[in-house]
C-alpha cells in the first residue's frame, strides 16, 4: 500500500458514459488482478472522500508504473475525476484489497468463465490477461442494460484483442448490442449444455447479477468468486464503513467483513445475501 | 527547534497532534504510510469488554464536507486488543490512549480492569458520546449527573488518567464538562460526532440502515470549535479539541480557542498523512513567529473587551 501523487497522462471519454484514465506513478507497483486504488484529484476538497477504482491495466516501466482505470460517471466524485487534465496530479492510495484467487488454476484444470455487468468489466481485464498468459482458456460473458448503436462497451475491444471474438458473449437488456436479455441467461445455457464444466467463475457487476451467479454456482457446483462494491470511507480498513455480512461455512454464524481488506473479492458461498442491503451494487 | 510538547494530566505528549478514536484503526494499520513515532498520540478504536459486530450496512454516507457514520462501535474487544495489538503499538514512541466504551457502567469498569493490567497504555478516554448505539453511551453523555457518576466510578478504578469524551448532542456540553471535572476527569475531549441523517430522494429511504448517524469531517468544524471554546472557559482541566480538523490552520484555531491538544479524525480517511502535515504546519507557524514553544498559543484568543469576562459567551447578540 502506497500513498503518493500520480500524474494524469490522459483522461478521455470512451463508450457511453465511461472514461479511461491513464496515470503515471514514479514508483514500482505490482497490483494483483481485482485489487483497487483510492483516487481523488489533488487539491480538491469536495467531495472529500476518495473513490475506489479497480486497476484495469498496469505496465511497469524502468522509472515507475503506468496504470489505467476505466470509470463510469455516477455522481460528484466521478464528475470531478472527469475534469482532470493531462499533467494534473491525482492523490493515489493503492494497491488495496484482496484480488481474485487463480493461483491453483492451470490449463488442465479447465476453462474459466468471466462474467461482468456494466462497470464490472474493468475488474476482470488483468485477470483475463493473467489467465491467458498461463494458457488457460477464458470465456467472457458481458452484459449491459443498453448500448448506443455502433458503440462497444468501454474496454471490450481490449478483451476482444486478448481473448478473440469467439470467446466473448455480449448481452443488452433491450437487444441494442449483442443478444437480448440478461448476461446470466447465456451463462446458464452454457452451463446446462456445456460439454465441459468450467473450473471456476469470476464475476463483477450489480448485486442482482451476483446473486444469480451465486445460485448458478451452487446449482452447477462451479466455485465462483465475485467482486463486490460498497461505499468506502477509507479503503484501507480503518473506518469499518464498507462491511458486508458473510457466513462462516462451519458455524453458519453471520459476521461482518470489510470489502476493502477482506474483499473486494469473496467466494460466492461466503456472502450472506439475504442480509445484504438490496441497494448494494 | 520548536518545542511542540504539551502536558495533560502529567503525561507529556511530544506534540499536540493525536489521532481520533475510530478513524485510525488500532494505529498499526497506518504504520506502512507514516512514522507513528512522529505523532503526539494515538486514540484507539473504541474498546468494549466483548467483541462487537456493530450495525448493519450501509454504515456510511458522504455529505458536503463530511460524512455520516453508524458503525456501531464494531471492535475486537479489549482482551484481543491487549493480546494482539498492544504489543505492536508498544514498539512506537508515542502515547497510546485507549478509548473505552460500555453499554452500562459495569462494562466500562470491566474494560478498564483489563487495561489496568496491561503495559503500554498511557490514558483512558471514556466515550460517553457515541450516537450510534441504542443504549449506554449516549445517555451518559447527555446528562451531567450520569456523566459524573460514570466518571467517578471509572476514576476510582483506573490506574491511569481518565479523559472524558463529551457529546455534542447534550443540551449544554459545558454543564457536562463541569460535572465530569468535579467528578475527577483529568481532561475532556470535545467533541464526538453530531447526530444527523441523509435521505435518498429516489427511493425515499434513509441512506443509513440505522436511519441516523454521526456527522464528522470539516462540515462540523465551526460547531466543534465553538464547543471547545465554551468548554475551555468553564473548566480548569485541559480540553482536547476534535471535529473536522484537517490542516494545521484548523488545529491552530482549536489551540487558540483553548484546546491543549487536538485529534485528527475523518481527515485520516481521505488524507492518510493529514496528522503529519499538521505537525509540520505547526512547526512552520511557530518558526515564522519565532515561538520556541507551542504553549503561548493555547487559549490565546483575543476577545472583544465586552466579552472578555463572560464565562461562556453563549448568545452573542448578532442580527441574523
Ligand atoms: C473495490 C471497488 C472497485 C471499483 N472499481 C471501479 C471501476 O474500476 N470503475 C468504476 O467506474 N467504478 C468502480 N467502482 C465504483 C466506484 O467507486 C463508484 O462508482 C464511485 O465511488 C461513485 O462515486 P461518485 O462520487 O461518482 O458517486 P456518488 O453517488 O456521488 O458517491 C457518493 C458516495 O457513495 C460511494 N459510492 C457510490 N456508488 C458506489 C458504488 N457503486 N460502489 C462503491 N461506492 C460507491 C462513493 O464512494 C461516495 O462515498 C468500484 C468500487 C469499489 C468498491
Ligand atoms: C467512522 C467513525 C468511527 C468512529 N468511532 C469512534 C469510536 O469508536 N469512539 C469514539 O470515541 N469516537 C469515534 N468516532 C468519533 C471521532 O473520534 C471524532 O470524535 C469525530 O469523528 C469528530 O472528528 P472529525 O470530524 O475530525 O472526524 C468515530 C468517527 C468516525 C467517523
Ligand atoms: S472503506 Fe474504511 S474500512 Fe473499508
Tab-separated table of C-alpha atoms and ligand atoms in Angstrom, chain A residues 36 38 230-243 257-261, chain B residues 60 71 269, ligand 3:
chain	number	residue	atom	x	y	z
A	36	UNK	CA	-8.063	-1.383	-6.461
A	38	UNK	CA	-8.475	5.082	-3.922
A	230	UNK	CA	-19.580	-0.968	-1.083
A	231	UNK	CA	-19.421	2.724	-0.294
A	232	UNK	CA	-15.985	3.280	1.141
A	233	UNK	CA	-14.728	5.796	3.637
A	234	UNK	CA	-11.040	4.984	3.725
A	235	UNK	CA	-10.340	1.953	1.502
A	236	UNK	CA	-7.694	0.534	3.850
A	237	UNK	CA	-9.545	-0.989	6.745
A	238	UNK	CA	-9.795	1.706	9.400
A	239	UNK	CA	-13.293	3.213	9.164
A	240	UNK	CA	-15.254	-0.084	9.190
A	241	UNK	CA	-17.736	1.562	6.845
A	242	UNK	CA	-17.603	-0.892	3.933
A	243	UNK	CA	-18.673	-4.130	5.628
A	257	UNK	CA	-16.145	-8.399	6.766
A	258	UNK	CA	-14.599	-5.293	5.265
A	259	UNK	CA	-14.877	-5.121	1.480
A	260	UNK	CA	-11.665	-3.073	1.307
A	261	UNK	CA	-9.469	-5.523	3.258
B	60	UNK	CA	-21.516	5.404	5.941
B	71	UNK	CA	-20.578	1.883	12.541
B	269	UNK	CA	-9.518	8.647	5.651
C	3	LIG	S1	-13.509	1.580	3.498
C	3	LIG	FE1	-12.888	2.003	5.501
C	3	LIG	S2	-12.822	0.019	6.367
C	3	LIG	FE2	-13.241	-0.380	4.321
